[in-house]
Coordinates of C-alpha atoms in Angstrom, one line a residue:
M2 CA 31.0 1.8 3.9
T3 CA 27.1 1.7 4.1
M4 CA 25.6 4.3 6.4
T5 CA 22.7 3.2 8.6
D6 CA 20.3 5.3 10.5
T7 CA 18.2 4.1 13.4
T8 CA 14.9 5.8 14.2
V9 CA 12.7 4.9 17.1
L10 CA 9.0 5.8 16.8
T11 CA 6.1 5.2 19.2
A12 CA 2.5 4.6 18.1
R13 CA -0.8 3.2 19.4
A14 CA -1.7 1.5 16.1
L15 CA -0.1 0.6 12.8
L16 CA -1.9 1.0 9.4
L17 CA -0.4 -1.2 6.7
D18 CA -0.7 -0.9 2.9
M19 CA -0.5 -4.2 1.1
D20 CA 1.0 -4.0 -2.4
G21 CA 4.7 -3.0 -2.3
T22 CA 4.6 -2.9 1.5
L23 CA 3.6 -6.4 2.6
V24 CA 3.3 -8.1 -0.8
N25 CA 5.5 -7.8 -3.8
S26 CA 3.0 -7.8 -6.7
D27 CA 5.0 -5.6 -9.0
A28 CA 5.3 -8.4 -11.7
V29 CA 1.5 -8.8 -12.1
V30 CA 0.8 -5.1 -11.8
E31 CA 3.3 -4.4 -14.6
R32 CA 1.8 -7.1 -16.8
I33 CA -1.8 -6.0 -16.3
W34 CA -1.2 -2.2 -16.6
R35 CA 1.2 -2.4 -19.6
R36 CA -1.4 -4.4 -21.5
W37 CA -4.0 -1.7 -20.6
A38 CA -1.6 1.0 -21.7
D39 CA -1.1 -0.8 -25.1
R40 CA -4.9 -1.1 -25.6
H41 CA -5.2 2.7 -25.0
G42 CA -2.2 3.8 -27.0
L43 CA -0.4 5.1 -23.9
D44 CA 3.2 5.0 -22.9
G45 CA 3.7 2.0 -20.5
D46 CA 6.5 3.7 -18.5
E47 CA 4.3 6.8 -18.0
V48 CA 1.4 4.7 -16.9
M49 CA 3.5 2.8 -14.3
K50 CA 4.4 6.2 -12.7
V51 CA 0.8 6.8 -11.9
V52 CA -0.8 3.5 -10.9
H53 CA 0.9 2.4 -7.7
G54 CA -1.1 3.0 -4.6
R55 CA -4.3 4.1 -6.3
Q56 CA -7.5 2.2 -7.1
G57 CA -7.6 1.4 -10.8
Y58 CA -10.5 3.8 -11.6
A59 CA -8.6 6.7 -10.0
S60 CA -5.5 5.9 -12.1
M61 CA -7.6 5.8 -15.2
A62 CA -9.1 9.2 -14.4
V63 CA -5.6 10.7 -14.2
L64 CA -4.5 8.9 -17.4
L65 CA -7.6 9.4 -19.5
P66 CA -9.1 12.6 -18.1
D67 CA -11.8 13.0 -20.8
R68 CA -13.2 9.5 -20.3
P69 CA -16.5 9.1 -18.4
M70 CA -16.0 7.8 -14.8
A71 CA -18.6 5.1 -15.4
Q72 CA -16.3 3.6 -18.0
N73 CA -13.4 3.8 -15.7
H74 CA -15.3 1.9 -13.0
A75 CA -16.4 -0.8 -15.5
D76 CA -12.8 -1.1 -16.8
N77 CA -11.5 -1.3 -13.2
A78 CA -13.8 -4.2 -12.5
R79 CA -12.4 -6.1 -15.4
M80 CA -8.8 -5.3 -14.3
L81 CA -9.5 -6.5 -10.8
A82 CA -10.8 -9.8 -12.1
E83 CA -7.6 -10.1 -14.3
E84 CA -5.4 -9.3 -11.3
T85 CA -7.2 -11.7 -9.0
A86 CA -6.7 -14.5 -11.5
D87 CA -3.0 -13.8 -11.9
M88 CA -0.8 -14.6 -8.9
D89 CA 2.3 -15.5 -10.8
G90 CA 5.3 -13.9 -9.1
V91 CA 3.4 -12.6 -6.0
V92 CA 5.6 -13.0 -3.0
E93 CA 6.1 -11.4 0.4
I94 CA 8.2 -8.3 0.8
P95 CA 11.3 -9.6 2.8
G96 CA 10.5 -9.7 6.5
A97 CA 6.7 -9.3 6.1
A98 CA 5.7 -12.6 7.7
A99 CA 7.9 -12.0 10.8
F100 CA 6.7 -8.4 10.9
L101 CA 3.0 -9.4 10.9
A102 CA 3.8 -12.1 13.5
S103 CA 5.3 -9.5 15.8
L104 CA 2.0 -7.5 15.6
A105 CA -0.1 -10.4 17.2
G106 CA -2.2 -8.8 19.9
L107 CA -1.2 -5.3 18.9
P108 CA -3.6 -2.8 17.2
H109 CA -3.1 -2.9 13.4
A110 CA -5.1 -2.9 10.2
L111 CA -4.6 -3.5 6.5
V112 CA -5.5 -0.4 4.4
T113 CA -5.4 -1.3 0.8
S114 CA -6.6 0.0 -2.6
A115 CA -7.3 -3.6 -3.6
D116 CA -10.8 -5.1 -3.1
V117 CA -11.6 -8.0 -0.8
A118 CA -11.1 -10.7 -3.4
L119 CA -7.7 -9.4 -4.6
S120 CA -6.3 -8.6 -1.2
T121 CA -7.4 -12.1 0.1
A122 CA -5.8 -13.8 -2.9
R123 CA -2.5 -11.8 -2.8
M124 CA -2.0 -12.2 0.9
A125 CA -2.6 -15.9 0.6
A126 CA -0.2 -16.2 -2.4
A127 CA 2.5 -14.5 -0.4
G128 CA 1.8 -16.8 2.6
L129 CA 0.8 -13.9 4.8
P130 CA -2.1 -13.9 7.4
L131 CA -4.8 -11.3 6.9
P132 CA -5.1 -8.8 9.8
D133 CA -8.4 -8.9 11.6
V134 CA -9.2 -5.3 10.7
R135 CA -9.2 -4.6 7.0
V136 CA -10.1 -1.5 5.0
T137 CA -10.4 -2.4 1.3
A138 CA -11.7 -0.7 -1.9
E139 CA -15.3 -1.6 -1.0
S140 CA -14.9 0.3 2.4
V141 CA -14.2 3.7 0.9
G142 CA -15.7 6.3 -1.5
A143 CA -12.4 7.8 -2.4
S144 CA -9.0 6.3 -3.4
K145 CA -5.6 7.1 -2.0
P146 CA -4.2 9.8 -2.1
D147 CA -7.5 10.7 -0.3
P148 CA -7.0 10.0 3.5
E149 CA -10.4 8.2 3.9
G150 CA -9.0 4.7 4.1
F151 CA -6.5 5.5 6.8
L152 CA -9.0 7.5 8.8
K153 CA -11.4 4.6 8.6
G154 CA -8.7 2.2 9.8
A155 CA -7.9 4.5 12.8
A156 CA -11.6 4.8 13.6
E157 CA -12.1 1.0 13.5
L158 CA -9.2 0.5 15.9
G159 CA -10.4 3.3 18.1
V160 CA -7.1 5.2 17.9
D161 CA -6.5 8.9 17.3
P162 CA -5.0 9.5 13.8
A163 CA -2.1 11.3 15.3
D164 CA -1.2 8.1 17.3
C165 CA -1.2 5.9 14.1
L166 CA 1.9 5.0 12.1
V167 CA 1.4 4.2 8.4
F168 CA 3.6 1.8 6.4
E169 CA 3.4 2.6 2.7
D170 CA 5.4 2.2 -0.6
S171 CA 3.8 4.6 -3.0
G172 CA 3.5 8.4 -3.4
A173 CA -0.3 8.2 -3.4
G174 CA -0.2 6.2 -0.2
I175 CA 2.3 8.4 1.6
A176 CA 0.3 11.5 0.6
A177 CA -2.9 9.8 2.0
G178 CA -1.2 9.1 5.3
R179 CA 0.1 12.6 5.6
S180 CA -3.3 14.0 4.8
A181 CA -4.8 11.9 7.6
G182 CA -2.4 13.5 10.0
M183 CA -0.3 10.4 10.5
R184 CA 3.4 9.7 10.4
V185 CA 4.6 7.4 7.6
V186 CA 7.3 4.8 7.3
G187 CA 8.2 4.4 3.6
V188 CA 9.0 0.8 2.5
G189 CA 11.0 0.0 -0.6
P190 CA 12.5 2.0 -3.5
R191 CA 9.4 3.9 -4.6
A192 CA 8.9 5.4 -1.1
G193 CA 12.2 7.1 -0.6
V194 CA 11.6 9.9 -3.1
H195 CA 8.4 11.0 -1.3
R196 CA 10.2 12.0 2.0
P197 CA 8.4 9.8 4.5
D198 CA 9.2 10.3 8.2
A199 CA 11.4 7.2 8.1
W200 CA 12.4 4.8 5.3
V201 CA 13.4 1.1 5.0
A202 CA 14.4 -1.1 2.1
D203 CA 12.2 -3.8 3.4
L204 CA 10.5 -5.1 6.5
T205 CA 13.6 -7.0 7.8
R206 CA 14.7 -3.6 9.0
V207 CA 11.7 -3.0 11.3
R208 CA 11.2 -4.2 14.9
V209 CA 7.9 -3.7 16.8
E210 CA 7.6 -4.2 20.6
G211 CA 4.6 -3.6 22.9
A212 CA 5.4 -0.9 25.5
A213 CA 3.7 0.4 28.6
G214 CA 0.4 2.1 28.5
G215 CA -0.8 0.6 25.2
E216 CA 2.0 2.1 23.2
M217 CA 4.2 0.3 20.6
R218 CA 7.9 1.0 20.1
I219 CA 8.9 0.7 16.5
T220 CA 12.6 0.6 15.6
V221 CA 13.4 1.4 12.0
V222 CA 16.9 0.9 10.5
S223 CA 17.4 2.5 7.2
G224 CA 20.5 2.2 5.0

């Protein structure tokens, strides 16, 4: 018998990661980063443990610590162009379209390590609408796990960080949400090991309803 666990959370705003949370881009991320690993003589499996959730230059700084940061930024620009040109296999995380539709008129923002071009292309490829408020790579000086992106999202929505609920799939993203003083719902297989406040396999397991006084009621069914 499968055990399920229902958690009900309240929040005044939702901050949503993109890759692995709304959009399944794992196929292209694997292709691009394993090619990069081969070029640099690194183990592809070890590289894949690092790259999810971070901006590319930040992953490179972890993987090639002696390389000048200017080189990482230049390499990252090439990688972003490659990723933006490759939408093969990019699809929505199950339930993402209905989840976003349920947020119409409720405070929410996209907070992604992707840049404007890549986030726009991937959301379109997955058939998902872009939230009105978006914090992308261009908006921040520091990549997740730094909390800057989530704090900017909260500020743009005019909501106290403690009243925000983050949806994230990666260790770097969950750490960023925690550092921002926010609660985190983990989405998908990568998230579970990082002990988020609640966990779901995908977004079919989440229900969002507006409540009195500007609050939202978020029902999360794990299992």
